[in-house]
Short mmCIF file of C-alpha atoms and ligand atoms in Angstrom, two decimals:
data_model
loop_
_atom_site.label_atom_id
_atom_site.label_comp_id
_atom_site.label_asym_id
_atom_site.label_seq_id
_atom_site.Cartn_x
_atom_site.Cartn_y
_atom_site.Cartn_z
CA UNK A 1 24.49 1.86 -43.67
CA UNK A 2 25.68 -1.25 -41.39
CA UNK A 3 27.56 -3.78 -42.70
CA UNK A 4 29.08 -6.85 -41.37
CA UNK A 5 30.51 -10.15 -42.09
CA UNK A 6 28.36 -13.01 -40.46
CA UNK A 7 28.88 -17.02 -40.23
CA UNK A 8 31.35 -19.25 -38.92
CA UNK A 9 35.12 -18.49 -38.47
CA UNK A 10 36.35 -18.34 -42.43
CA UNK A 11 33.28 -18.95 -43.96
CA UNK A 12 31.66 -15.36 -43.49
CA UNK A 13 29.64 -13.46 -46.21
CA UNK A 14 28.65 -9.84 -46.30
CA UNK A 15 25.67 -8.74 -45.40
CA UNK A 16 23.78 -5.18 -44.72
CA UNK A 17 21.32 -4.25 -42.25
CA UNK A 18 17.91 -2.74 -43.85
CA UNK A 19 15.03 -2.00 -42.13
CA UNK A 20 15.53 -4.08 -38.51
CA UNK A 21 16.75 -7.18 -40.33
CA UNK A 22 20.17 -8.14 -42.08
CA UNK A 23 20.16 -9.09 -45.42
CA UNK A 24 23.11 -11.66 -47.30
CA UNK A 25 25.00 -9.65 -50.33
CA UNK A 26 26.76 -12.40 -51.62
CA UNK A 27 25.32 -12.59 -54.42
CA UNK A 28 26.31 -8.74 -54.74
CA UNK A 29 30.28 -9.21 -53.15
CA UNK A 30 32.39 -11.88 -52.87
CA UNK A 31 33.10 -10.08 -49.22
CA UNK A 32 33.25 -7.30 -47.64
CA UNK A 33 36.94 -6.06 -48.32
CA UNK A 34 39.36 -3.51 -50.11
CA UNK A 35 37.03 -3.95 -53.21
CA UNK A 36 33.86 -3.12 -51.37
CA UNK A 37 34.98 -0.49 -49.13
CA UNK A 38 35.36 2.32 -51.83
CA UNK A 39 33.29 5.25 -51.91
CA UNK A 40 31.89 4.08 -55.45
CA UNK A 41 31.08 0.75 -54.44
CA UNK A 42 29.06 2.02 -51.59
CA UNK A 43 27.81 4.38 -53.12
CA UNK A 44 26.06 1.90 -56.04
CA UNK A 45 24.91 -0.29 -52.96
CA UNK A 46 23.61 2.65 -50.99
CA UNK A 47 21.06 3.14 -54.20
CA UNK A 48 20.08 -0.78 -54.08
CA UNK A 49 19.15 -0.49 -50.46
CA UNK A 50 17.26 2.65 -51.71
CA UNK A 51 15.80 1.34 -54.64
CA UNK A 52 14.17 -1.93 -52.30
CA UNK A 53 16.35 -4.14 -54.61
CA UNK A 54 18.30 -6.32 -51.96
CA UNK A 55 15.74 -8.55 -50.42
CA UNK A 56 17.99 -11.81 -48.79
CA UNK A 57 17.18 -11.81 -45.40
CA UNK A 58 18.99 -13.90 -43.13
CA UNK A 59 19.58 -14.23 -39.42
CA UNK A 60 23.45 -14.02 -38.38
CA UNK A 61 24.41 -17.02 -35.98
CA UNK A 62 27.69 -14.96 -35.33
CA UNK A 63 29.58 -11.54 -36.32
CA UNK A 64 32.95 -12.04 -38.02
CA UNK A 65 35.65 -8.98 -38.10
CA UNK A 66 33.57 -6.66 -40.57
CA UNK A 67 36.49 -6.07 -42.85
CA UNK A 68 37.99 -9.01 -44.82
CA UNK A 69 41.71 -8.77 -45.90
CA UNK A 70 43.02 -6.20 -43.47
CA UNK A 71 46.39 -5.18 -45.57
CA UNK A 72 47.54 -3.46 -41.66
CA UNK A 73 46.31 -2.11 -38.76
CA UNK A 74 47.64 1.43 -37.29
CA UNK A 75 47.74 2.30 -33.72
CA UNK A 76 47.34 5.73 -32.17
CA UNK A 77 48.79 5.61 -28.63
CA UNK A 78 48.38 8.10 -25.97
CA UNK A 79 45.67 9.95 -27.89
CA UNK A 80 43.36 10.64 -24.63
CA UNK A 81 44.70 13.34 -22.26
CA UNK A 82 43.14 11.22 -19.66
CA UNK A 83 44.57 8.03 -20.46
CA UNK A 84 48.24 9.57 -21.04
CA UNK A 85 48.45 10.88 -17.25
CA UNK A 86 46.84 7.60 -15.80
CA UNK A 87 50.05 5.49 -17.34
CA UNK A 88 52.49 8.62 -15.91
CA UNK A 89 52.95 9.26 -19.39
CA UNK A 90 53.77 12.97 -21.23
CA UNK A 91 50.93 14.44 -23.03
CA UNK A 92 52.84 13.42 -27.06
CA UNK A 93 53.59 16.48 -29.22
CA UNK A 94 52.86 14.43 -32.44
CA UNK A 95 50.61 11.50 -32.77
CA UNK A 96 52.60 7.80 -31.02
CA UNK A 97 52.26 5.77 -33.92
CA UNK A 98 52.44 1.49 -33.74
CA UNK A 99 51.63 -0.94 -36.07
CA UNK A 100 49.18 -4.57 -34.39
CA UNK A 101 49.09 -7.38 -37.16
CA UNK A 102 46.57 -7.99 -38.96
CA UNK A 103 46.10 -11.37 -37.76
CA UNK A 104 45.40 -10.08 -34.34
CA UNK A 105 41.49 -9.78 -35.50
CA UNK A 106 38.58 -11.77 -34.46
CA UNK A 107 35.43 -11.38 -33.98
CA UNK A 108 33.55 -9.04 -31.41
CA UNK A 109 32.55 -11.95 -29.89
CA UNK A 110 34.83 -14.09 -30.02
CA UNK A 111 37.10 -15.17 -27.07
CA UNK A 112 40.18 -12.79 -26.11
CA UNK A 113 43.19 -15.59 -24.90
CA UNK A 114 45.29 -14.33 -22.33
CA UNK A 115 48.80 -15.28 -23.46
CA UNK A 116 51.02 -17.86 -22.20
CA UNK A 117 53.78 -16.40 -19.44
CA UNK A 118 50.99 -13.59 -19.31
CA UNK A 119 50.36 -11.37 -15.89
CA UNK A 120 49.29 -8.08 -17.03
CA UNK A 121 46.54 -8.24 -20.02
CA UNK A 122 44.65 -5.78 -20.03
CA UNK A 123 41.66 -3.75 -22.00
CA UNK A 124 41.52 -0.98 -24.71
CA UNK A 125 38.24 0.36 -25.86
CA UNK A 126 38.92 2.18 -29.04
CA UNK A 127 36.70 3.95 -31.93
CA UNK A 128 38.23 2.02 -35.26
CA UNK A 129 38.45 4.41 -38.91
CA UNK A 130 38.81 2.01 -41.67
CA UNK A 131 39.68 3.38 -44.89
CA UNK A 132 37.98 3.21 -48.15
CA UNK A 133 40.44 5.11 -50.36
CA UNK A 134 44.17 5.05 -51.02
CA UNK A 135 45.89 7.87 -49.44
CA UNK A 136 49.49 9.30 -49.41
CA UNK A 137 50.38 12.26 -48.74
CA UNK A 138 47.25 14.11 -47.89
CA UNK A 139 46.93 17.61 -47.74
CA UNK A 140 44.23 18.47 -44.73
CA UNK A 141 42.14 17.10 -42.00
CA UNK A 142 39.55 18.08 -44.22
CA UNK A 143 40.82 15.54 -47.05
CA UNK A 144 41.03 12.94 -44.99
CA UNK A 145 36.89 12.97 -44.70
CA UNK A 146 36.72 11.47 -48.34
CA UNK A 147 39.31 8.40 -47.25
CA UNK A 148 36.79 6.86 -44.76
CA UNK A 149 35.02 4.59 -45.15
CA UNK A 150 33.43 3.67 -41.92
CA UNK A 151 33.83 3.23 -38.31
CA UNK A 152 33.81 0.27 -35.97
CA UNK A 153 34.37 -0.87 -32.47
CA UNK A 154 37.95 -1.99 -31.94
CA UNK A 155 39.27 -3.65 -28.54
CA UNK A 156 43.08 -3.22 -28.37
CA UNK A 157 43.95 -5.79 -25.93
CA UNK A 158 47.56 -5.05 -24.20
CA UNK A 159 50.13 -7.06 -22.49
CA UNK A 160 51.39 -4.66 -20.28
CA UNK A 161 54.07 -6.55 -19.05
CA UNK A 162 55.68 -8.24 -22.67
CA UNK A 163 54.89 -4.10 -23.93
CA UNK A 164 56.66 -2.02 -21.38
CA UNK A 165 59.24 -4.57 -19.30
CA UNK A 166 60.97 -7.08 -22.04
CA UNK A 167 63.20 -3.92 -24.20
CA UNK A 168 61.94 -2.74 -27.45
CA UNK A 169 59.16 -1.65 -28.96
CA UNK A 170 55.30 -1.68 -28.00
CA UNK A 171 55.15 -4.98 -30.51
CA UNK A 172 55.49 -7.98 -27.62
CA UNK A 173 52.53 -6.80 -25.73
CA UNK A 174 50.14 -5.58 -28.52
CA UNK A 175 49.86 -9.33 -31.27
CA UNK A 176 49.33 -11.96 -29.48
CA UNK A 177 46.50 -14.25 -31.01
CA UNK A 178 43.00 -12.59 -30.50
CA UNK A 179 44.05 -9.37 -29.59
CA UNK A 180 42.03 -7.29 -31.47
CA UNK A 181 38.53 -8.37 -31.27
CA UNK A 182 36.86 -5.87 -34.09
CA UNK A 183 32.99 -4.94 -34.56
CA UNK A 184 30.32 -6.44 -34.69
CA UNK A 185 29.72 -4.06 -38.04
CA UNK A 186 31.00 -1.08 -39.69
CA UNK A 187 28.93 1.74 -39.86
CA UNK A 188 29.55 3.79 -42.96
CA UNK A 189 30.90 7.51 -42.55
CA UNK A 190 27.67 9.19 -43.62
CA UNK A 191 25.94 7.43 -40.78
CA UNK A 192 28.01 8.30 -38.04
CA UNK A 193 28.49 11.49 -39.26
CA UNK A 194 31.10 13.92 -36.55
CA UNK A 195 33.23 10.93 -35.16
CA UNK A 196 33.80 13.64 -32.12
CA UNK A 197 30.75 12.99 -30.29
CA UNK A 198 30.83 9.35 -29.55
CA UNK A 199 30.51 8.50 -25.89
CA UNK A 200 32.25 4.84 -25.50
CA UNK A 201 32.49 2.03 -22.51
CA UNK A 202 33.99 -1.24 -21.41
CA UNK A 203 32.86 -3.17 -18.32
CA UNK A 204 34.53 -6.38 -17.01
CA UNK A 205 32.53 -8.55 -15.54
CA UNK A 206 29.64 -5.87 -14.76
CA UNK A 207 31.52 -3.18 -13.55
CA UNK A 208 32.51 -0.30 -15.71
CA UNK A 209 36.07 0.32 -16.48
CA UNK A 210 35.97 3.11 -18.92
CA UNK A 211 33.51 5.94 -20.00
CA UNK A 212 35.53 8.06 -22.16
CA UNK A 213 34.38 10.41 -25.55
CA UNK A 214 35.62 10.49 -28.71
CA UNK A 215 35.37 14.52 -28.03
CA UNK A 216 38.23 14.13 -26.15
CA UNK A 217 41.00 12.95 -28.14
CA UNK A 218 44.06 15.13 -28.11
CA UNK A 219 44.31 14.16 -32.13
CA UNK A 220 41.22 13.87 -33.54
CA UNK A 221 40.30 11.39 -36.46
CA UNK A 222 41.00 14.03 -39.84
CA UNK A 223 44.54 14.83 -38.08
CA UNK A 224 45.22 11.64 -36.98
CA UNK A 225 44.29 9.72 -40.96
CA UNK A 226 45.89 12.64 -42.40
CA UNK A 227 49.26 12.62 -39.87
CA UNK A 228 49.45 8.98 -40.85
CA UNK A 229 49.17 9.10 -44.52
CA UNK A 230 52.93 11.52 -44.50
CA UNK A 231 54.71 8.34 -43.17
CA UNK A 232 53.04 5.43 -45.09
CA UNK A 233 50.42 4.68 -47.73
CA UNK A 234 46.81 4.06 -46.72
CA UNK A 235 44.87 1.65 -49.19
CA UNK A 236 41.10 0.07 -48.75
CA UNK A 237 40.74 -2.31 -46.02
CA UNK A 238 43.59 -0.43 -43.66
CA UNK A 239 42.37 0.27 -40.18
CA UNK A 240 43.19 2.88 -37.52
CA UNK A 241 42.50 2.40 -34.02
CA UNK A 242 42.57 6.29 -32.27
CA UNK A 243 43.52 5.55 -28.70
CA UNK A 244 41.83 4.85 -25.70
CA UNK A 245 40.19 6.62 -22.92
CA UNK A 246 41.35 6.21 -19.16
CA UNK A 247 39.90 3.13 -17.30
CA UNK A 248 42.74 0.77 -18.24
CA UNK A 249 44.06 -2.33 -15.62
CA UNK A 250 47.41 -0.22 -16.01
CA UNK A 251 46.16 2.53 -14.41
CA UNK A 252 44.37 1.12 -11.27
CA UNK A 253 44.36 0.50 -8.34
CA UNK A 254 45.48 -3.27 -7.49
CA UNK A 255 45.68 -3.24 -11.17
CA UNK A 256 43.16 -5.90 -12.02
CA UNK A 257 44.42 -7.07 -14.92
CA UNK A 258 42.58 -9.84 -17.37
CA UNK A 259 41.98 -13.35 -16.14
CA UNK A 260 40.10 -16.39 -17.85
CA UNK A 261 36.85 -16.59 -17.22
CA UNK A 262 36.64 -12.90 -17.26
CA UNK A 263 33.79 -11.00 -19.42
CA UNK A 264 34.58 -7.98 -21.15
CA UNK A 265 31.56 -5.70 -22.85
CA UNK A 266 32.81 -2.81 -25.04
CA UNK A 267 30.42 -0.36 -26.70
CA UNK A 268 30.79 2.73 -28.71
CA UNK A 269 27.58 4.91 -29.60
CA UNK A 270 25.72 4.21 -32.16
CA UNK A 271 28.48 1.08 -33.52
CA UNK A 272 27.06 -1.49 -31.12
CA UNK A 273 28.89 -3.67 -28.62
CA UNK A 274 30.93 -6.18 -28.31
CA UNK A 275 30.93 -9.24 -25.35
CA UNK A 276 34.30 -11.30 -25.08
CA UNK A 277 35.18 -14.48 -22.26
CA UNK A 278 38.20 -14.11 -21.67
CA UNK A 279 40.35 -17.46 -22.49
CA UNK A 280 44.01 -18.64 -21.95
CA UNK A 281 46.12 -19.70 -24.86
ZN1 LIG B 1 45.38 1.23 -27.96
#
């Protein structure tokens, strides 16, 4: 199933795509969120799609973040072999873990701001797990299958400068406002099916930037949700974004990093695509 959160900024409602057209379930949910996630849940809608019992159809003027209520957002870094020697960085022996707010979320098409005092912003096309179970502790890769509850596009976008030149942590250059445009639906797990075989893409302004593969992630998403789960709890609603692929600003020549007026595309097979103008805060 694909389901997403469509209507103006704060005012979305859930909806699910049947047969070529989207159709409003809020009469079903009051949102799409930590309730509606769970396996259960989906599982009781899955057999009203089945059944021909949801029958709202509606025509989305705009996609909001497809999860409501985000409790946090975990980020993978490093996790393409590619990606790590492009930034002259060590392949990691355990998964770089880093935490992006949850207010950092907007839609996938929604405008990206390029921070104030800003000279390096740059892109991050990422395949996003968001969970559907609680999880602590889990034993296996395997386990971790049952936690998901779908996948989405997520675009990590990066301060290079406030991340790796003002001391600290990865934190400065990773929260600014609209940093994490997410979308434009979730795709649940049954649907997507291996998430090791997804090819995935960003462009600015025409010309591709990155063509990476899910395949190659040196942690792939089991490891990674169970790796995670040892160091903090995972409820509904949480979101991991894996890594990206090489094809950063970072990592090129004359570094051409994000400007206004910029247009960023971002697509992951089979989860859509997203299309952001870039803005300044
Ligand atoms: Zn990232």
């Amino acid at each position: 199933m694909k389901l997403a959160r469509v209507g103006p900024p704060g005012a979305e409602r859930p909806a699910v795509h049947i047969g070529g057209r989207w159709h409003d379930l809020s009469g079903r949910w009051e949102d799409l969120d930590a309730r509606s996630l769970t396996c259960e849940t989906l599982d009781d809608l899955r057999a009203a799609v089945e059944a021909g019992s949801i029958d709202a159809p509606i025509e989305p003027e705009r996609f909001g973040p497809p999860v409501a209520g985000i409790g946090k957002i975990v980020c993978v870094g490093l996790n393409y072999r590619d990606h790590a020697a492009e930034t002259g960085s060590p392949i990691p022996a355990e998964p770089i873990l880093f935490m992006k707010a949850a207010d950092t979320v907007v839609g996938a098409h929604d405008t990206v701001l390029v921070p104030r005092g800003s000279t390096k912003t740059d892109w991050e096309v990422e395949l996003a797990v968001v969970i559907g179970e609680r999880a602590a502790y889990l034993p296996s890769a395997h386990a971790a299958a049952a936690v998901i509850a779908g996948y989405t596009i997520s675009h990590d976008v990066s301060e290079r400068a406030f991340q790796l030149e003002r001391g600290g942590q990865w934190d400065k250059g990773k929260n600014a406002a609209t940093f994490n445009p997410l979308g434009p639906w979730l795709v649940t797990a049954d649907e997507v099916g291996d998430p090791q075989r997804l090819g995935m893409r960003l462009w600015v302004n025409g010309i591709l930037m990155q063509d990476g593969n899910t395949g190659n992630m040196i942690f792939p998403v089991g490891e990674l949700v169970a790796y995670v789960s040892q160091f903090m709890t995972l409820y509904p609603g949480d979101v991991i974004n894996t890594g990206t692929p090489a094809g950063v600003a970072l990592g090129r020549p004359g570094a051409p990093f994000l400007r206004p007026g910029d247009v960023v595309v971002v697509e992951i097979d089979g989860l859509g695509r997203q299309r952001q103008v870039v803005g300044a805060a």
